[in-house]
PDB file of N, CA and C in Angstrom:
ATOM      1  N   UNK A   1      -9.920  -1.841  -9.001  1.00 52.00           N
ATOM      2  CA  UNK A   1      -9.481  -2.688  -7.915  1.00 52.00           C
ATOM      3  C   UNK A   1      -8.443  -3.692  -8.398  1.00 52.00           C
ATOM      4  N   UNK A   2      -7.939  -4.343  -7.167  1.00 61.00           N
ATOM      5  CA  UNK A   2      -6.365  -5.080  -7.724  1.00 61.00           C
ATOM      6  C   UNK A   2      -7.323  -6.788  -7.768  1.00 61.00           C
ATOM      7  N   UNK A   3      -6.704  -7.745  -8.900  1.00 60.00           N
ATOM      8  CA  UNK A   3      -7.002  -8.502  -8.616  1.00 60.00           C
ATOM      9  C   UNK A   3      -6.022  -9.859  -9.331  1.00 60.00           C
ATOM     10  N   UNK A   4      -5.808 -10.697  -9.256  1.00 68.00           N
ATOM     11  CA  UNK A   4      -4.692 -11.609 -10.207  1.00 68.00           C
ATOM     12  C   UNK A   4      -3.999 -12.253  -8.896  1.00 68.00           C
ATOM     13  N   UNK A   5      -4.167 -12.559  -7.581  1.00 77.00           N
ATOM     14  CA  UNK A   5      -3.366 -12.895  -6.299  1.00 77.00           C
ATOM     15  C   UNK A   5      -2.769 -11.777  -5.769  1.00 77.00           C
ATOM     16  N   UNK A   6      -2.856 -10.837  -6.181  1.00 85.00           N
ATOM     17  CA  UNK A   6      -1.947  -9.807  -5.417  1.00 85.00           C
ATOM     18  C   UNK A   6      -2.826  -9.247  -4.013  1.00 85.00           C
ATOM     19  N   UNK A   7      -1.531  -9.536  -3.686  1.00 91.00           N
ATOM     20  CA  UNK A   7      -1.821  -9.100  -1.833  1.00 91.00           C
ATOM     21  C   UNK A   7      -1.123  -7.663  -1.505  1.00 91.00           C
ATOM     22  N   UNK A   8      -1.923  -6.639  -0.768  1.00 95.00           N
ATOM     23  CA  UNK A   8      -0.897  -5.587  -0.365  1.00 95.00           C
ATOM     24  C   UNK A   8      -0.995  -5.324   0.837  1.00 95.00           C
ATOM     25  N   UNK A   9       0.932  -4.804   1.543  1.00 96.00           N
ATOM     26  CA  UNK A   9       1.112  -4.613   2.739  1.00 96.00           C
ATOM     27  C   UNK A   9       1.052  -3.630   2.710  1.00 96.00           C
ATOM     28  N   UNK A  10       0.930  -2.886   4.235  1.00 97.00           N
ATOM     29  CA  UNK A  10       0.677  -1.123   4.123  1.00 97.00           C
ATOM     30  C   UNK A  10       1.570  -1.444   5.472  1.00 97.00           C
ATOM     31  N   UNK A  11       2.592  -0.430   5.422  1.00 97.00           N
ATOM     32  CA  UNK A  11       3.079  -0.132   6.815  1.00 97.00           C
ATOM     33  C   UNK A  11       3.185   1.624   6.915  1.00 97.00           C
ATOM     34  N   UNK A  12       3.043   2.044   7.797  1.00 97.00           N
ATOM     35  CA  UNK A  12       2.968   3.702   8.190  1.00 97.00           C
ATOM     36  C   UNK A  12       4.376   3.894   8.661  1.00 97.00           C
ATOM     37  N   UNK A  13       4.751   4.283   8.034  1.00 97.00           N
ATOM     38  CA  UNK A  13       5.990   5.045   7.600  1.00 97.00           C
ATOM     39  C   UNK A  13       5.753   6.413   8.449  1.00 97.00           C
ATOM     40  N   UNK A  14       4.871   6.853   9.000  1.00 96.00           N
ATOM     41  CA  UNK A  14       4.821   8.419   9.350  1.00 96.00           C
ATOM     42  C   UNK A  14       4.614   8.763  10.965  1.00 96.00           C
ATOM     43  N   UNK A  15       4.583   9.446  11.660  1.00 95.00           N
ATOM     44  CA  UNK A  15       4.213   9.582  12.946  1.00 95.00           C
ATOM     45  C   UNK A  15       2.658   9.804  13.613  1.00 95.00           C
ATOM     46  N   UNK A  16       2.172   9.543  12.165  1.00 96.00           N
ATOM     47  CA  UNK A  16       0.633   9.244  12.709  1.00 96.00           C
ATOM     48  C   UNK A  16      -0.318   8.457  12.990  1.00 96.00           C
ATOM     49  N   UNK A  17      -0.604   7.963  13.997  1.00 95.00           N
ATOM     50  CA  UNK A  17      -0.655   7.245  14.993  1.00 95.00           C
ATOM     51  C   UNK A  17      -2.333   6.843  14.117  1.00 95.00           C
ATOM     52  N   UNK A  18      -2.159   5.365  14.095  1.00 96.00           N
ATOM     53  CA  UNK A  18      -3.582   4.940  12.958  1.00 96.00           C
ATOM     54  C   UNK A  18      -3.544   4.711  11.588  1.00 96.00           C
ATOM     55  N   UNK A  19      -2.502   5.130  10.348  1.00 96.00           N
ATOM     56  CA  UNK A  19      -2.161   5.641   9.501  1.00 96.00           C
ATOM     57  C   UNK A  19      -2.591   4.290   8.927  1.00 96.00           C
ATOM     58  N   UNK A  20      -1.865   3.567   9.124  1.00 97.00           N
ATOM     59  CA  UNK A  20      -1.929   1.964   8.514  1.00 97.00           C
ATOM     60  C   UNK A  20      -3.042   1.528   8.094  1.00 97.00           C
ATOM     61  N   UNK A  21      -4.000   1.436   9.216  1.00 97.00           N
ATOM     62  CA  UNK A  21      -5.341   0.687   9.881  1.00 97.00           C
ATOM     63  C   UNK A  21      -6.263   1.639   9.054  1.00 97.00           C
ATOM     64  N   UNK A  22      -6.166   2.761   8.936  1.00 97.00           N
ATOM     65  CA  UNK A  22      -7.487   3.713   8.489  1.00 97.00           C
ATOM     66  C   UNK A  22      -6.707   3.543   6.602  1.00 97.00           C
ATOM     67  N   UNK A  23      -5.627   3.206   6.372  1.00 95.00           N
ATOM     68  CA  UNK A  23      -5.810   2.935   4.973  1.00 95.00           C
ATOM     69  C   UNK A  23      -6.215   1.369   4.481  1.00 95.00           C
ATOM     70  N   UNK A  24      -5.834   0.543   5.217  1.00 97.00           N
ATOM     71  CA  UNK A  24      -6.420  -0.423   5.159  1.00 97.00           C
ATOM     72  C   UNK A  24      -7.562  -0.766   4.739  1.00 97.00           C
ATOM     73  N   UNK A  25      -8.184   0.107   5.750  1.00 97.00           N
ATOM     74  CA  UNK A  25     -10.117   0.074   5.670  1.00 97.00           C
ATOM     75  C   UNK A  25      -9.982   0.789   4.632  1.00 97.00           C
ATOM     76  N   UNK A  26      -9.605   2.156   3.696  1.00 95.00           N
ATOM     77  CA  UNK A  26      -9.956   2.639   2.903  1.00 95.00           C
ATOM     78  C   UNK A  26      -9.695   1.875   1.155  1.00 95.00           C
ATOM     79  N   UNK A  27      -8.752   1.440   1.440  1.00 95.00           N
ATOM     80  CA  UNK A  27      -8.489  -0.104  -0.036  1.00 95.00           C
ATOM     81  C   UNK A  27      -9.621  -1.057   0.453  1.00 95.00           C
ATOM     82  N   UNK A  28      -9.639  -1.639   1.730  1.00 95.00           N
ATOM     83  CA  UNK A  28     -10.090  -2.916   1.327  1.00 95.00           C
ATOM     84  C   UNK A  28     -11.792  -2.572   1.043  1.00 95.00           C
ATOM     85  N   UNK A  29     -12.474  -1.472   1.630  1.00 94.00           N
ATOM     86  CA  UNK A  29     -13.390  -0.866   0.955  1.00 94.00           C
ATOM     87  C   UNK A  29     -13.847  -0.732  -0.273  1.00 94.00           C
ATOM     88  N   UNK A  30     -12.640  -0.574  -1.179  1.00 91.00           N
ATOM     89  CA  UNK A  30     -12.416  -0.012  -2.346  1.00 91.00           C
ATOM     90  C   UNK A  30     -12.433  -1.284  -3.310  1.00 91.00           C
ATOM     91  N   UNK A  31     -12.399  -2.078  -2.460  1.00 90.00           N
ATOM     92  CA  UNK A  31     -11.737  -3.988  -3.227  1.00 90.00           C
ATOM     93  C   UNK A  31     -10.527  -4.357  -3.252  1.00 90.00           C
ATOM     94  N   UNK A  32      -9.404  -3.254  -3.057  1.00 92.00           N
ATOM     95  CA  UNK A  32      -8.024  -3.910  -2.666  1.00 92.00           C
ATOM     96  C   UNK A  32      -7.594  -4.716  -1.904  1.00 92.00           C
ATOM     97  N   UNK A  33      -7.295  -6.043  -2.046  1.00 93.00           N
ATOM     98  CA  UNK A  33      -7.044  -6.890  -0.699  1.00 93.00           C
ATOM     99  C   UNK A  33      -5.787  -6.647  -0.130  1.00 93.00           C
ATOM    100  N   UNK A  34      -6.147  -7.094   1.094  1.00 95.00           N
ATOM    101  CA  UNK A  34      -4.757  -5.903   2.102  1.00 95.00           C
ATOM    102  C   UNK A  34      -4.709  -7.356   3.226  1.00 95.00           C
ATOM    103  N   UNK A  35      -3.822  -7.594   3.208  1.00 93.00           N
ATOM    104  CA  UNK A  35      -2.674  -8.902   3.991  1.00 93.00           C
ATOM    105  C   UNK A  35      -2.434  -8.322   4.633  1.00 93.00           C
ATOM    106  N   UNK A  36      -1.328  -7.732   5.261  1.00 95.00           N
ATOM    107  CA  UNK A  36      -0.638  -7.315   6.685  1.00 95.00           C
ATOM    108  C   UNK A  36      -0.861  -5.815   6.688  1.00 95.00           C
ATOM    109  N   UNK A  37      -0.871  -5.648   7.893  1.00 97.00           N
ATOM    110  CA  UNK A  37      -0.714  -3.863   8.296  1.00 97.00           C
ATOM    111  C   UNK A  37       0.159  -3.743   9.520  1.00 97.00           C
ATOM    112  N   UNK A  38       0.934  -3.020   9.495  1.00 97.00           N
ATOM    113  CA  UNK A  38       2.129  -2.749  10.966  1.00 97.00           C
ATOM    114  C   UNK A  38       2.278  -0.956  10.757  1.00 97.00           C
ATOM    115  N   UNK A  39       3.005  -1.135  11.742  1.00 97.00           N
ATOM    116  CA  UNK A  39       3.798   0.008  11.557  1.00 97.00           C
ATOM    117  C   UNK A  39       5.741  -0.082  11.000  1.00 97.00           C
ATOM    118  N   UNK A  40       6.157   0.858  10.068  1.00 96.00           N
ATOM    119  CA  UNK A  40       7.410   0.602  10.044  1.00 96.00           C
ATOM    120  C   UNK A  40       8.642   0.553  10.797  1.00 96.00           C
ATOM    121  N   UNK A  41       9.486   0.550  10.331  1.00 96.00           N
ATOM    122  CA  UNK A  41      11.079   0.618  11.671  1.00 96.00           C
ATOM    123  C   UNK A  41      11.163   2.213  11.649  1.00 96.00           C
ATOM    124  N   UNK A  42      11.232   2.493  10.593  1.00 95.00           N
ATOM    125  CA  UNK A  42      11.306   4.254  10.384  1.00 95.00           C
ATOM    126  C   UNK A  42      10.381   4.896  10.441  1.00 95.00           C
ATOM    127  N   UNK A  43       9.872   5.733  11.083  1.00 95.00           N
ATOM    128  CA  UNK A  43       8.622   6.680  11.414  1.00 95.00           C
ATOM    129  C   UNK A  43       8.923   8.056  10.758  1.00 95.00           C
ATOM    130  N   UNK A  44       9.577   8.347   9.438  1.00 95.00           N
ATOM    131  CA  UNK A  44       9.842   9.572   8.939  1.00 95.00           C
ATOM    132  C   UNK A  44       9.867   9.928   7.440  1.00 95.00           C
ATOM    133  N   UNK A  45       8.507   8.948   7.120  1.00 93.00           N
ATOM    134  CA  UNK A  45       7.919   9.257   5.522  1.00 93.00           C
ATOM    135  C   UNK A  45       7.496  10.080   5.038  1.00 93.00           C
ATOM    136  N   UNK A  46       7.444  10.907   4.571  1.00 91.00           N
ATOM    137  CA  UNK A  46       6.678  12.013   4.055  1.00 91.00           C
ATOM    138  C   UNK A  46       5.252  12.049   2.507  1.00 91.00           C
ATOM    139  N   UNK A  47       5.844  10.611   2.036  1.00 90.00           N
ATOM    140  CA  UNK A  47       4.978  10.123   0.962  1.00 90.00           C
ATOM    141  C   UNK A  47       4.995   9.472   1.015  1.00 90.00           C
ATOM    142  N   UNK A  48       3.622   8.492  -0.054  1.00 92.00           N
ATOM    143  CA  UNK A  48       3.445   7.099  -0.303  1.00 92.00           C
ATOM    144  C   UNK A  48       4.791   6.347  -0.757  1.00 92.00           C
ATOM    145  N   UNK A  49       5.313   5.493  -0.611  1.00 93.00           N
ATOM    146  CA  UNK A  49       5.932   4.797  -1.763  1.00 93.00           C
ATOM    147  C   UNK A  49       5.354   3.529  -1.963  1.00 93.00           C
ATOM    148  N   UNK A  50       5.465   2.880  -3.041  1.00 94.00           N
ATOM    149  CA  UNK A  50       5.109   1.493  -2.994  1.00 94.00           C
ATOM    150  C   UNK A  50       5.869   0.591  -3.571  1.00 94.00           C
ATOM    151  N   UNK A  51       6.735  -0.456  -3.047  1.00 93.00           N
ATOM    152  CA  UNK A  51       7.473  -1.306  -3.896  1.00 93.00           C
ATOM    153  C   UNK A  51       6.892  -2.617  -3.898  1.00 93.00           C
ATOM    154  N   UNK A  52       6.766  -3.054  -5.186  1.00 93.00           N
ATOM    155  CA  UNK A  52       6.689  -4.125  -6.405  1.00 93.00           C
ATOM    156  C   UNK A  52       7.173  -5.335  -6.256  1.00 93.00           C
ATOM    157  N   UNK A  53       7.200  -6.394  -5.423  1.00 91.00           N
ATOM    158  CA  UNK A  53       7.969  -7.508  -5.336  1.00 91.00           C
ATOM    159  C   UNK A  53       7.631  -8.646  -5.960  1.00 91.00           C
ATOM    160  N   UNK A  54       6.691  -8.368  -7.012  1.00 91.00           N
ATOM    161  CA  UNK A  54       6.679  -9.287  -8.369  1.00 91.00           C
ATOM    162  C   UNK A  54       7.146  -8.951  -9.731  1.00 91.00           C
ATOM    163  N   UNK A  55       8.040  -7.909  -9.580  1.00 92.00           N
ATOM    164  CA  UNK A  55       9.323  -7.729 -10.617  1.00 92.00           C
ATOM    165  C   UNK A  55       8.549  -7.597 -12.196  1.00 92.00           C
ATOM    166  N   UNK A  56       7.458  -6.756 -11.923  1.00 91.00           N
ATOM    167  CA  UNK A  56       6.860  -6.145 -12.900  1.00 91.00           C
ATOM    168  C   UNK A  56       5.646  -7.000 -13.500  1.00 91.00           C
ATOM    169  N   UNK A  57       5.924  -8.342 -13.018  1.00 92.00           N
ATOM    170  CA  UNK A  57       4.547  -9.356 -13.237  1.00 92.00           C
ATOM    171  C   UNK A  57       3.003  -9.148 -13.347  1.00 92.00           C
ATOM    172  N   UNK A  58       2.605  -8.051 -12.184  1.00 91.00           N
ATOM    173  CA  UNK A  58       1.753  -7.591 -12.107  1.00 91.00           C
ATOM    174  C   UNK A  58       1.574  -5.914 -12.635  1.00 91.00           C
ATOM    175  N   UNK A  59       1.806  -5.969 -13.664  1.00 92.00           N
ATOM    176  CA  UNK A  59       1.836  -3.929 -14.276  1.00 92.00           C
ATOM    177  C   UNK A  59       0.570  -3.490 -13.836  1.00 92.00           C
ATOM    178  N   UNK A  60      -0.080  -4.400 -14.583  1.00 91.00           N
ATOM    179  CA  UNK A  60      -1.805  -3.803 -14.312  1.00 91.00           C
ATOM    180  C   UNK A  60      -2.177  -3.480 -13.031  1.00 91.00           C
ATOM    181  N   UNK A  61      -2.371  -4.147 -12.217  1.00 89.00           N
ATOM    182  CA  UNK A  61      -2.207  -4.351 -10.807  1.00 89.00           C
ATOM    183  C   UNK A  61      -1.610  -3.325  -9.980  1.00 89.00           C
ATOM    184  N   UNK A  62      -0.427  -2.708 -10.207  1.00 92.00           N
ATOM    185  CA  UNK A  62       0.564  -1.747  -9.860  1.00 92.00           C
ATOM    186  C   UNK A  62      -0.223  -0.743 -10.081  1.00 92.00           C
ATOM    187  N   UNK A  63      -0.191  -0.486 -11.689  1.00 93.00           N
ATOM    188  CA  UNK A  63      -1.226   0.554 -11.973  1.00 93.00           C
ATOM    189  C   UNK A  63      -2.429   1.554 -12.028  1.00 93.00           C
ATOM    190  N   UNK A  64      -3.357  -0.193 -11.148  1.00 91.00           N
ATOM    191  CA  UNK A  64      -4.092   0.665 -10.624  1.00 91.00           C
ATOM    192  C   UNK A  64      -3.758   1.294  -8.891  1.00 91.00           C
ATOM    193  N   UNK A  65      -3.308   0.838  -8.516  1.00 92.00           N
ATOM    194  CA  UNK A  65      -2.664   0.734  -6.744  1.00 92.00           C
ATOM    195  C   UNK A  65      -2.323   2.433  -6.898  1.00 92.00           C
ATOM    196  N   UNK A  66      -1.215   2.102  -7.722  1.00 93.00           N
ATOM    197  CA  UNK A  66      -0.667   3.842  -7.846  1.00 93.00           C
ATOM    198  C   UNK A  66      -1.586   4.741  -8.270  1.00 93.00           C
ATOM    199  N   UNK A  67      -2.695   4.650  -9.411  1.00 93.00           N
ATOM    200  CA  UNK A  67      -3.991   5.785  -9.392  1.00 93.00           C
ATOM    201  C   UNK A  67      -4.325   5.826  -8.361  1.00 93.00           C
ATOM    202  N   UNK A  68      -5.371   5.092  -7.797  1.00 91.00           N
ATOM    203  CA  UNK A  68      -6.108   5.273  -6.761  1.00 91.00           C
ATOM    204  C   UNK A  68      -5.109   6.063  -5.426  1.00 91.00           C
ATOM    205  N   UNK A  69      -3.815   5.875  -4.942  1.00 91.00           N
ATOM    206  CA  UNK A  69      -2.983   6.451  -3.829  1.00 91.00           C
ATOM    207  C   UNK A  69      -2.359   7.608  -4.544  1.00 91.00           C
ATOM    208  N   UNK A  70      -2.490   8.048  -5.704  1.00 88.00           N
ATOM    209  CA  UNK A  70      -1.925   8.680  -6.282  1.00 88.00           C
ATOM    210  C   UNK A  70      -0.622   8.833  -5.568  1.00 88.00           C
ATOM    211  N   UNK A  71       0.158   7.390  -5.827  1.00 88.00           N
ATOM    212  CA  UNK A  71       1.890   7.137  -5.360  1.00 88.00           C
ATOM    213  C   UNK A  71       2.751   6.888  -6.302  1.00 88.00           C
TER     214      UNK A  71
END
C-alpha cells in the first residue's frame, strides 16, 4: 500500500461507464488513498497510465501503485 502523503487521482480515460468509481473502491480497499475520481476529457484509453507529479520524490510509492495496476 502507498503511504508518505501521497494522494491518488483516478480518472477513466475509457468508455466504460463506472471505471473510475469501481477502481477507487478497489485501491482504497487495498489501502491506497484515493482523493479525486472523475471522468477524463478524452474517453479513448486503452491502458493504465499513471503520471508522477512529485518528480520522482515518491519512487517507492510509484512502485508499488504500478505492481499492484500492473501500469
Amino acid at each position: 500500500t502507498l503511504n508518505g502523503g501521497v494522494m491518488i487521482e483516478i480518472q477513466n480515460g475509457t468508455a466504460t461507464v463506472g471505471l473510475a468509481a469501481r477502481t477507487a473502491e478497489l485501491l482504497q480497499s487495498s489501502g491506497f488513498p484515493v482523493g479525486f475520481v472523475s471522468n477524463a476529457l478524452e474517453r479513448d484509453y486503452n491502458k493504465t497510465i499513471i503520471y508522477d507529479f512529485t518528480n520522482g520524490k515518491k519512487a517507492e510509492e510509484l512502485a508499488s501503485l504500478k505492481r499492484y495496476l500492473d501500469a
